[in-house]
Coordinates of C-alpha atoms in Angstrom, one line a residue:
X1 CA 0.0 0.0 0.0
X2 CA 1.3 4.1 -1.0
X3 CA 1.5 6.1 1.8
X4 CA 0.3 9.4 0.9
X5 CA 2.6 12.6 2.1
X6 CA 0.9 14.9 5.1
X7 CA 1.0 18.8 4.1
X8 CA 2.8 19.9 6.8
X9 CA 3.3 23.7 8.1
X10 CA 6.9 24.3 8.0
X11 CA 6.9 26.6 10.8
X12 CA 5.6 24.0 13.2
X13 CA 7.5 21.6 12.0
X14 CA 10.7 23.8 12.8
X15 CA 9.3 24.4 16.5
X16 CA 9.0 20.6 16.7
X17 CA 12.3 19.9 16.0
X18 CA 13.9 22.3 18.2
X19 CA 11.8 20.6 21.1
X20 CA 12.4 17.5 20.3
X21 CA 16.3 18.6 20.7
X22 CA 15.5 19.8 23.7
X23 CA 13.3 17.2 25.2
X24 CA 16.7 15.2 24.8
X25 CA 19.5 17.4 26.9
X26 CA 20.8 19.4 23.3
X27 CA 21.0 22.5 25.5
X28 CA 22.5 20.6 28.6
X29 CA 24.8 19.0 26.6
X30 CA 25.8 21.6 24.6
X31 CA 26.9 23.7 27.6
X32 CA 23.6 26.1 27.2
X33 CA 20.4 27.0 28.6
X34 CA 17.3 25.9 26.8
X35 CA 16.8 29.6 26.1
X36 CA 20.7 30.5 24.4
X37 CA 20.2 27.0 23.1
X38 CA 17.2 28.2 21.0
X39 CA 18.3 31.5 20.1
X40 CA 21.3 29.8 18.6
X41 CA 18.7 28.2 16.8
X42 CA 16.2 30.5 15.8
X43 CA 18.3 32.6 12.5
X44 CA 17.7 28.6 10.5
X45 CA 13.4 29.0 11.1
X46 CA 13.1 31.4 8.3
X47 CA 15.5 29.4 5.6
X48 CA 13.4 26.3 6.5
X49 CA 10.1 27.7 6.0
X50 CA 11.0 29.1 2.8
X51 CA 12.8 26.5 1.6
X52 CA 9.9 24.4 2.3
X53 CA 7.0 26.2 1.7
X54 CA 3.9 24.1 0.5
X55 CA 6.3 21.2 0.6
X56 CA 5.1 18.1 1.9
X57 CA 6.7 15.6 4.6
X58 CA 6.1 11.6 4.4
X59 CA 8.9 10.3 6.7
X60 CA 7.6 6.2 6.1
X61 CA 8.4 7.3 2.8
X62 CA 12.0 8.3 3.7
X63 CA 11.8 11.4 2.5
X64 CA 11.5 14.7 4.2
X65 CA 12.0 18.1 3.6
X66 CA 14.5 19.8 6.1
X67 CA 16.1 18.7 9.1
X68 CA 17.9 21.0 11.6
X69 CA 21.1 19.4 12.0
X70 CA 23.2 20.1 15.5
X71 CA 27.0 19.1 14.9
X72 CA 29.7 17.3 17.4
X73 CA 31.3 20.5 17.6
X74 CA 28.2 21.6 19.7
X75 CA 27.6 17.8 21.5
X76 CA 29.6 14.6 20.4
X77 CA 28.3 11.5 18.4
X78 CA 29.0 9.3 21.6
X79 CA 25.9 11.7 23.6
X80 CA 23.6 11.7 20.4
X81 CA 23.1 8.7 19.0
X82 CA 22.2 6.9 22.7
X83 CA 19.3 10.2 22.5
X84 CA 17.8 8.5 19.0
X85 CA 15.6 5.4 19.5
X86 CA 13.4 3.1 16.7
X87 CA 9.6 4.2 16.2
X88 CA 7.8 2.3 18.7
X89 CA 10.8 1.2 20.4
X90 CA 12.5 1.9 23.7
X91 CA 15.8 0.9 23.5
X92 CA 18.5 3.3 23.1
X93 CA 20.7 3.9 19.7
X94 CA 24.5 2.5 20.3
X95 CA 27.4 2.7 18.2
X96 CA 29.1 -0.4 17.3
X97 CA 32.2 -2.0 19.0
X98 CA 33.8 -2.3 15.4
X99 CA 35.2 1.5 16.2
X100 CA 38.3 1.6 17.3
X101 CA 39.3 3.8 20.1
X102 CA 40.1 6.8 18.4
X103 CA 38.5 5.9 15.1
X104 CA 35.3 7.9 15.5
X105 CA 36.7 11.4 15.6
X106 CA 38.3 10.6 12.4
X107 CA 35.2 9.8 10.4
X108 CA 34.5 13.9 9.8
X109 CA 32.8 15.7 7.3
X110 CA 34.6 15.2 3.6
X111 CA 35.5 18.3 1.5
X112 CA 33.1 17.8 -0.9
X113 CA 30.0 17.7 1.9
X114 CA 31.1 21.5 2.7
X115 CA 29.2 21.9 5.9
X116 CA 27.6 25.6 5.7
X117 CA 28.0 26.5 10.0
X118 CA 30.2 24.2 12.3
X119 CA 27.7 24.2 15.1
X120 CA 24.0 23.8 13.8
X121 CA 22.7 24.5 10.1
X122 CA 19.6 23.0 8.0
X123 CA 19.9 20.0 5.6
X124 CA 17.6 20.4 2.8
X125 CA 15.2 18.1 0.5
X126 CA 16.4 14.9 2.5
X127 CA 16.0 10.9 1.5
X128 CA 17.2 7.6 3.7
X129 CA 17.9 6.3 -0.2
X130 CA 16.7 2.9 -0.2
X131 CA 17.0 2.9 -4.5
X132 CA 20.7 1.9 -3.3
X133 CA 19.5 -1.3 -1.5
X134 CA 21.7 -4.1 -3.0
X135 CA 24.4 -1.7 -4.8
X136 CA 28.1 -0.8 -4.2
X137 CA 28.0 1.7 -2.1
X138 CA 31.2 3.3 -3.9
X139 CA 29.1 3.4 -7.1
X140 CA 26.0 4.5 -5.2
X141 CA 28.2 7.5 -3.8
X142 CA 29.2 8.4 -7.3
X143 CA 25.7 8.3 -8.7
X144 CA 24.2 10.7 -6.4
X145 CA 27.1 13.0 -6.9
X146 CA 26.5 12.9 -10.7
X147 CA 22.9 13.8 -9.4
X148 CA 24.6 16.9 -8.0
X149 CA 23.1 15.7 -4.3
X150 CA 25.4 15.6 -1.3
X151 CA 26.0 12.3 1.3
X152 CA 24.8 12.8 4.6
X153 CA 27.6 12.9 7.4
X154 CA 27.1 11.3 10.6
X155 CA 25.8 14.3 12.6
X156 CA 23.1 14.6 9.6
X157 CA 21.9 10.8 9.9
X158 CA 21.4 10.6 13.3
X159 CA 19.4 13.9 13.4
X160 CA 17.3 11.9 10.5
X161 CA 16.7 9.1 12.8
X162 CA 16.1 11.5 16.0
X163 CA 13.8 13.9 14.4
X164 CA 12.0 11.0 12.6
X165 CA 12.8 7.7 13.8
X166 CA 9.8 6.4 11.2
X167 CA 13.0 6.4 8.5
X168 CA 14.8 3.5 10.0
X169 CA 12.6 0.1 9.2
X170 CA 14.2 -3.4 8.6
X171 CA 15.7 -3.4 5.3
X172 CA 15.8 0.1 4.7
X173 CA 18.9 1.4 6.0
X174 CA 20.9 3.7 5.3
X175 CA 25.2 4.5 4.5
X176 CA 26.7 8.0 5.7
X177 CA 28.9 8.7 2.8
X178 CA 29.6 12.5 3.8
X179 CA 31.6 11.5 7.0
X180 CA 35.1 9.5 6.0
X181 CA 38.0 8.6 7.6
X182 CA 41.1 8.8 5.1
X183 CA 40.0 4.6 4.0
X184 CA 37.4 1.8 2.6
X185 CA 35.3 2.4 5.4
X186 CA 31.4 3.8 4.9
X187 CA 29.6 4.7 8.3
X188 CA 26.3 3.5 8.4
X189 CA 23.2 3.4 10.5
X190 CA 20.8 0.2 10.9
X191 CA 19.0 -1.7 13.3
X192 CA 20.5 -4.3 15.6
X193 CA 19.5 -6.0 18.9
X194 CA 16.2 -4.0 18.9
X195 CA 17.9 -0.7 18.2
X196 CA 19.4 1.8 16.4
X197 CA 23.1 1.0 15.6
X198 CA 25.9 3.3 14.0
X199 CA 28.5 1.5 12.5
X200 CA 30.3 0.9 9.3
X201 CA 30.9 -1.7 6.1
X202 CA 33.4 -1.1 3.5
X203 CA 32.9 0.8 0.2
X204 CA 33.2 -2.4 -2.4
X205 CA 30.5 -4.3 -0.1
X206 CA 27.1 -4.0 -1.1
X207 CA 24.1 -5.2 1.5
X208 CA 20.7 -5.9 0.4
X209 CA 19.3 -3.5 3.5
X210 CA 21.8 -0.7 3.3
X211 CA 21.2 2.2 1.1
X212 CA 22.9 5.6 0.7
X213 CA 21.1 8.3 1.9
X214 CA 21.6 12.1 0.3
X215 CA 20.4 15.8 0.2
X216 CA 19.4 18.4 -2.2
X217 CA 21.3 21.2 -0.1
X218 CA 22.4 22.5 2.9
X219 CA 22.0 26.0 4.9
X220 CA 23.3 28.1 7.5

């Protein structure tokens, strides 16, 4: 069965995501009140609605129209992802053991992502990019750049999965491309025990429930 996309008012969606940030330590962790917290927040409302007016959002779908994106230089991976949970679940995201101490701060945003703010921006025109179920993620990367969309980094796919954990189903994962290390390694996000997992498989290995998921833009 379709699922048909819900008009949604850009505005409110905007307000919903800065709670939902909210309702999970963001400001805490980030060293602010709620109140500095959303002020640093507040210049990206205007950009989203306008860049999403009369859009529509359909998250089962795995596509959505913006997200507002809060980087590690504002509160580390290791804090975020235990904050991002399945839909309908209750256990907490993880990131795999296969990370080796150390390895994680080295998987940063490539040159070609170009990330528009170092401490929060909006990614635009968003999909989880299940059409890449079953390819070589190397060759999946290159397709979407020859589309002219950008990979999404780390920071960008586990605010997908916290501001709509509907994205995340059983053989509809999603790679990371836009956060690399220097090697053959492609972080990933998928489910494992019950819950979300961040991890990584290697460029030349394609999986039949790991796609590559990409953006139309990004804003500061």
């Amino acid at each position: 069965m379709s699922v048909t996309p819900t008009p949604f008012d850009a505005g409110a969606e905007f307000d919903r995501q800065v709670r939902n940030l909210t309702d999970r330590d963001y400001p805490a962790l980030s060293g602010l009140d709620p109140e500095r917290f959303g002020a640093l927040l507040a210049p990206l409302r205007a950009p989203a609605v306008a860049a999403a007016a009369g859009g529509r959002c359909a998250p089962e779908t795995g596509r959505v129209p913006f997200l507002l994106v809060v980087t590690r230089n504002l509160v580390p991976v290791e804090e975020t992802m235990p904050r991002t949970v399945l839909h309908g679940g209750r256990l907490p995201g993880f990131i795999d053991r296969s990370f080796e101490p150390g390895a994680l701060e080295r998987f940063v945003a490539t040159e070609e992502t170009a990330l528009p703010a170092p401490d929060a921006y909006l990614l635009l025109d968003v999909e989880r990019g299940e059409e890449f179920c079953g390819a070589v993620p190397h060759e999946a990367m290159a397709t979407l750049a020859g589309r002219g969309r950008t990979l999404l980094t780390i920071e960008e796919g586990i605010a997908l999965l916290t501001h709509f954990p509907e994205v995340l189903v059983k053989n509809k994962c999603f790679s990371l491309g836009g956060s690399r290390c220097g090697d053959r390694r492609v972080p990933a996000i998928w489910i494992s025990q019950k819950a979300p997992k961040l991890g990584w498989c290697w460029q030349g290995n394609p999986h039949t429930w790991l796609g590559m998921a990409s953006a139309g833009a990004r804003r500061a």
